[in-house]
mmCIF file of C-alpha atoms in Angstrom:
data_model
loop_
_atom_site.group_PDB
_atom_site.id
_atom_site.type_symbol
_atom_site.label_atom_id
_atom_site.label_comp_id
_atom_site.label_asym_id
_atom_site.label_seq_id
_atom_site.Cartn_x
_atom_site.Cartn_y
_atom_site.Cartn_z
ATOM 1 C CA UNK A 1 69.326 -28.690 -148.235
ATOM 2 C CA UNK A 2 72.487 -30.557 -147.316
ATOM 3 C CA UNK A 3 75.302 -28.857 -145.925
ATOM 4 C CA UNK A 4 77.989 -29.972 -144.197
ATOM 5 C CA UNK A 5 79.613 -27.935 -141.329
ATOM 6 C CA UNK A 6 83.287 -28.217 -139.853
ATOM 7 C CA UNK A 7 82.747 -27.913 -136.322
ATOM 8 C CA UNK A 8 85.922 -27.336 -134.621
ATOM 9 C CA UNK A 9 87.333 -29.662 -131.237
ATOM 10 C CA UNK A 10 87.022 -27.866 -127.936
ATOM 11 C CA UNK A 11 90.070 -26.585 -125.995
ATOM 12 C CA UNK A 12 90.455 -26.952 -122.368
ATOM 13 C CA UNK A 13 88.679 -24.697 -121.564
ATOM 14 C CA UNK A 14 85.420 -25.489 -123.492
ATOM 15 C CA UNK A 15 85.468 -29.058 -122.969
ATOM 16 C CA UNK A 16 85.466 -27.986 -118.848
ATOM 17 C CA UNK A 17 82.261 -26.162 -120.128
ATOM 18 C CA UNK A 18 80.716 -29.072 -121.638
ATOM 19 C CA UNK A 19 81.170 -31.763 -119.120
ATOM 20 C CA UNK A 20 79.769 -29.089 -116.818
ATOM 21 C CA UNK A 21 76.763 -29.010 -118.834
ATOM 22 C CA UNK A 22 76.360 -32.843 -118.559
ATOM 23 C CA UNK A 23 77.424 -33.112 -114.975
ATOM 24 C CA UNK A 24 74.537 -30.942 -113.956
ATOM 25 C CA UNK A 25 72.030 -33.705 -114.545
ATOM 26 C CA UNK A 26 73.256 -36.190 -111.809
ATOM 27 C CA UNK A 27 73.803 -35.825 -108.270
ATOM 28 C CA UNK A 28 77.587 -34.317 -106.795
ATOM 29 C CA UNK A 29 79.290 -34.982 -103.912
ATOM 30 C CA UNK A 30 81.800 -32.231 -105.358
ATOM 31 C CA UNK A 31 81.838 -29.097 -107.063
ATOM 32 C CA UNK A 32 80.837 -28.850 -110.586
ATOM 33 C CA UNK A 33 83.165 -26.227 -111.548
ATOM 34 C CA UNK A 34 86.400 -28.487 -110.250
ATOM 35 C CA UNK A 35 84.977 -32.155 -110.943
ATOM 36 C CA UNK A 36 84.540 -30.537 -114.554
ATOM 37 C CA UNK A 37 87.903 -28.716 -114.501
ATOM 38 C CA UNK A 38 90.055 -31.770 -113.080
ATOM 39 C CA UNK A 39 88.430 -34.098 -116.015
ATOM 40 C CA UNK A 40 88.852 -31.555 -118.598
ATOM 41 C CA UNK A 41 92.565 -30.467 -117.612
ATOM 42 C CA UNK A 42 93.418 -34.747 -117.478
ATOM 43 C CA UNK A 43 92.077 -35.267 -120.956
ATOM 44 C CA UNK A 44 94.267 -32.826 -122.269
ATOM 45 C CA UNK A 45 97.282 -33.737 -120.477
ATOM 46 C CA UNK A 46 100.409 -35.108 -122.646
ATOM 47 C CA UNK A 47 100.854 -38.374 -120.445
ATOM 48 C CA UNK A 48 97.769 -39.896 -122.941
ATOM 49 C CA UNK A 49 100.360 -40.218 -125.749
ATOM 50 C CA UNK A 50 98.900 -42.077 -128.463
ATOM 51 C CA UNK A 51 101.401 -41.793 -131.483
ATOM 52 C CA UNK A 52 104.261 -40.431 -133.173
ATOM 53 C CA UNK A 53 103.785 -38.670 -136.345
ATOM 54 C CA UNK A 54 105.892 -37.934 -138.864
ATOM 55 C CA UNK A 55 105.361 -35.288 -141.010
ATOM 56 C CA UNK A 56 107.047 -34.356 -144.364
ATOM 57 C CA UNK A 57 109.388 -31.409 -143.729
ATOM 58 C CA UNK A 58 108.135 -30.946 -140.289
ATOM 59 C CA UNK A 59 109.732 -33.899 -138.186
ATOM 60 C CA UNK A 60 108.343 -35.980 -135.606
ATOM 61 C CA UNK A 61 105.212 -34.380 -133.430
ATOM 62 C CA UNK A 62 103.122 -36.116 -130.683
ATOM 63 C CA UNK A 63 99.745 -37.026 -131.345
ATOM 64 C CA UNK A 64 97.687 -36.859 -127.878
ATOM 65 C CA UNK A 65 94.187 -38.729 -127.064
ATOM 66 C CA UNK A 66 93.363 -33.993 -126.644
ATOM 67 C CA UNK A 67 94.134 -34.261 -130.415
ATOM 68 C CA UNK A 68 90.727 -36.509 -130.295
ATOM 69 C CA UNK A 69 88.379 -34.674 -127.552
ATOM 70 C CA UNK A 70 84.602 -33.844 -128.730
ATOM 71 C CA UNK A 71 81.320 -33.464 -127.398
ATOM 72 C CA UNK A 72 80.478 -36.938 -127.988
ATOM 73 C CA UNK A 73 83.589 -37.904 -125.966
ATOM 74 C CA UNK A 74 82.981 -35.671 -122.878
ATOM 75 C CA UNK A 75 79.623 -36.982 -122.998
ATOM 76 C CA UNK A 76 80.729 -40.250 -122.691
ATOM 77 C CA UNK A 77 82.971 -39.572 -120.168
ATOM 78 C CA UNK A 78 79.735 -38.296 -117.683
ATOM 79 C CA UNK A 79 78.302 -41.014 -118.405
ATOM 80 C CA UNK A 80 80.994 -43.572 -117.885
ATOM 81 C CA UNK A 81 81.533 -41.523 -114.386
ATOM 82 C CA UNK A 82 77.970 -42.002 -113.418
ATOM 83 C CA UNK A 83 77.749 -45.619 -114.073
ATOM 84 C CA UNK A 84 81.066 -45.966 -111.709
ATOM 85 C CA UNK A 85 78.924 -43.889 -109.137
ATOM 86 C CA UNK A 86 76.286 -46.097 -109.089
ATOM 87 C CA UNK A 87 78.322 -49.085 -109.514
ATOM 88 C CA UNK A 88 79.820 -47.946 -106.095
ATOM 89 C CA UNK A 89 76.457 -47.130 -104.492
ATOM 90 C CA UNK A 90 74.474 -50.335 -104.895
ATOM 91 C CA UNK A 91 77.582 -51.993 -103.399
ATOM 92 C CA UNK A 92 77.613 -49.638 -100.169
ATOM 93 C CA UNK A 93 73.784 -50.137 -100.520
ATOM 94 C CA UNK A 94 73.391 -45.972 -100.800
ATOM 95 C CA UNK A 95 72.986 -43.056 -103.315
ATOM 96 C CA UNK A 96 75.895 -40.784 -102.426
ATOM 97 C CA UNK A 97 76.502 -38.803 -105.975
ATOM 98 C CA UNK A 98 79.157 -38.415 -108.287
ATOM 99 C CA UNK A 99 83.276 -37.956 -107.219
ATOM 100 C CA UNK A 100 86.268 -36.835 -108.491
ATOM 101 C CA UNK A 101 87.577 -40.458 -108.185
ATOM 102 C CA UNK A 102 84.383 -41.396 -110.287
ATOM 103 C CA UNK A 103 85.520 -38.722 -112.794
ATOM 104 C CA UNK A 104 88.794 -40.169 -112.857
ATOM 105 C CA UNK A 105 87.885 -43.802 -113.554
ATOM 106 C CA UNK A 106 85.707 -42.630 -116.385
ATOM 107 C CA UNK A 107 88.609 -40.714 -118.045
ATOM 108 C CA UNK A 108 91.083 -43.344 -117.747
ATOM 109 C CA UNK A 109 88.635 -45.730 -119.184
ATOM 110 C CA UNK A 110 87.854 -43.220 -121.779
ATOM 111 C CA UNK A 111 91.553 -42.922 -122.277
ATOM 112 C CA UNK A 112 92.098 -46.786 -122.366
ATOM 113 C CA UNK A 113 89.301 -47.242 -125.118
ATOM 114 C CA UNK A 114 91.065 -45.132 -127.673
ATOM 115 C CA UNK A 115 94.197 -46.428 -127.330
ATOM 116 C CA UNK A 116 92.588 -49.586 -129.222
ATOM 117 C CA UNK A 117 90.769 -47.710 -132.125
ATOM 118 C CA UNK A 118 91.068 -46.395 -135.615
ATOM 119 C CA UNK A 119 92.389 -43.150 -135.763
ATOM 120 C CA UNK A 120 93.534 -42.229 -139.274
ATOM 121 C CA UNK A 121 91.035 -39.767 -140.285
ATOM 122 C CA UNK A 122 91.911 -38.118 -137.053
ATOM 123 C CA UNK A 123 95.668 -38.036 -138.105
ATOM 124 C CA UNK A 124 95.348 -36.294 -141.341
ATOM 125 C CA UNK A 125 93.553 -34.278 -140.173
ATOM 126 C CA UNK A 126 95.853 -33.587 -137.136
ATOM 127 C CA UNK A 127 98.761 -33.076 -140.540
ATOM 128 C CA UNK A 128 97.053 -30.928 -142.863
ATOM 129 C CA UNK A 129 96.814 -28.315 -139.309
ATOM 130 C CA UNK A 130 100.187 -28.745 -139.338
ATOM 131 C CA UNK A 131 100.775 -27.472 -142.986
ATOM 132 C CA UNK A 132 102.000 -31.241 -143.999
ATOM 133 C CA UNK A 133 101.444 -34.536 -144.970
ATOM 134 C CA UNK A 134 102.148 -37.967 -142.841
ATOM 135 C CA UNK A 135 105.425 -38.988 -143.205
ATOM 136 C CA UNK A 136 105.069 -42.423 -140.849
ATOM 137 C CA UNK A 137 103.349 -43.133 -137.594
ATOM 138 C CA UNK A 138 104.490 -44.759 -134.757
ATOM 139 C CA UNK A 139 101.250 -46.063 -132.561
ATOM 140 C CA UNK A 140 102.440 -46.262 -128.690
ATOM 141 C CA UNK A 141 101.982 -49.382 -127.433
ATOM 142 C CA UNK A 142 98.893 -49.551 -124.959
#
C-alpha cells in the first residue's frame, strides 16, 4: 500500500531533541543538552533571512532558513560539525571531540548552503499556512 504522510517541521524545541539524538554518537568536549540547544536556538533565529514574501491580502512576511529546518537538515548539521572536529584534530595531531565552535561552523555552513538553493515548494507551502497565495518574492541577496 502507498500512502503518503505529511510529517510536520520541528520547532525549537524538537529540533534541540534531534540533534541531541545525533550528537550522542560522537565524542563532546561540551554538554549535549547546550551544544544541541545553542545549534537549535541559531537555526531558528531571524538573522538567517532568506526572502520576502508577498502574500495576497496578507502583505509582506519574512521567510527564515527555520521556515526550512527538518530531520534531514539537523542531521546534516552533526555531521558537518563532526567533519570540522576532525578537520581540527588531525591538524593539532589529536582526538579532542566535538565544540560549540564546531557546532557553529556547521550551522553557518548549513545556513550558507541554502541561501543558494531552490526553495519554491517550500514557499507555498510556507503561503497556504498563512491562509494565502504568493503575491511576489523578494530572495535576499547572499
Amino acid at each position: 500500500i502507498d500512502r503518503k504522510v505529511m510529517v510536520n517541521r520541528p520547532d525549537m524545541v524538537g529540533s534541540a531533541k534531534i540533534l541531541g539524538i545525533h550528537l550522542k554518537k560522537t565524542r563532546l568536549q561540551e554538554d549535549i543538552n547546550k551544544l544541541a540547544g545553542e545549534a537549535a536556538a541559531e537555526l531558528f533565529s531571524d538573522t538567517h533571512l532568506l526572502y520576502k514574501v508577498g502574500l495576497k491580502g496578507k502583505g509582506v512576511h519574512s521567510f527564515h532558513v527555520k521556515h526550512l529546518v527538518s530531520g534531514a537538515m539537523l542531521e546534516g548539521v552533526v555531521q558537518q560539525a563532526i567533519s570540522v572536529a576532525i578537520q581540527r584534530d588531525v591538524k593539532a595531531g589529536k582526538v579532542s571531540g566535538l565544540t560549540q565552535e564546531d557546532m557553529q561552523q556547521a550551522v553557518h555552513k548549513v545556513v550558507q548552503g541554502n541561501k543558494g538553493l531552490n526553495h519554491d515548494e517550500a514557499l507555498h507551502l510556507f503561503a497556504e499556512a498563512h491562509g494565502s497565495e504568493i503575491e511576489g518574492i523578494q530572495r535576499i541577496a547572499a
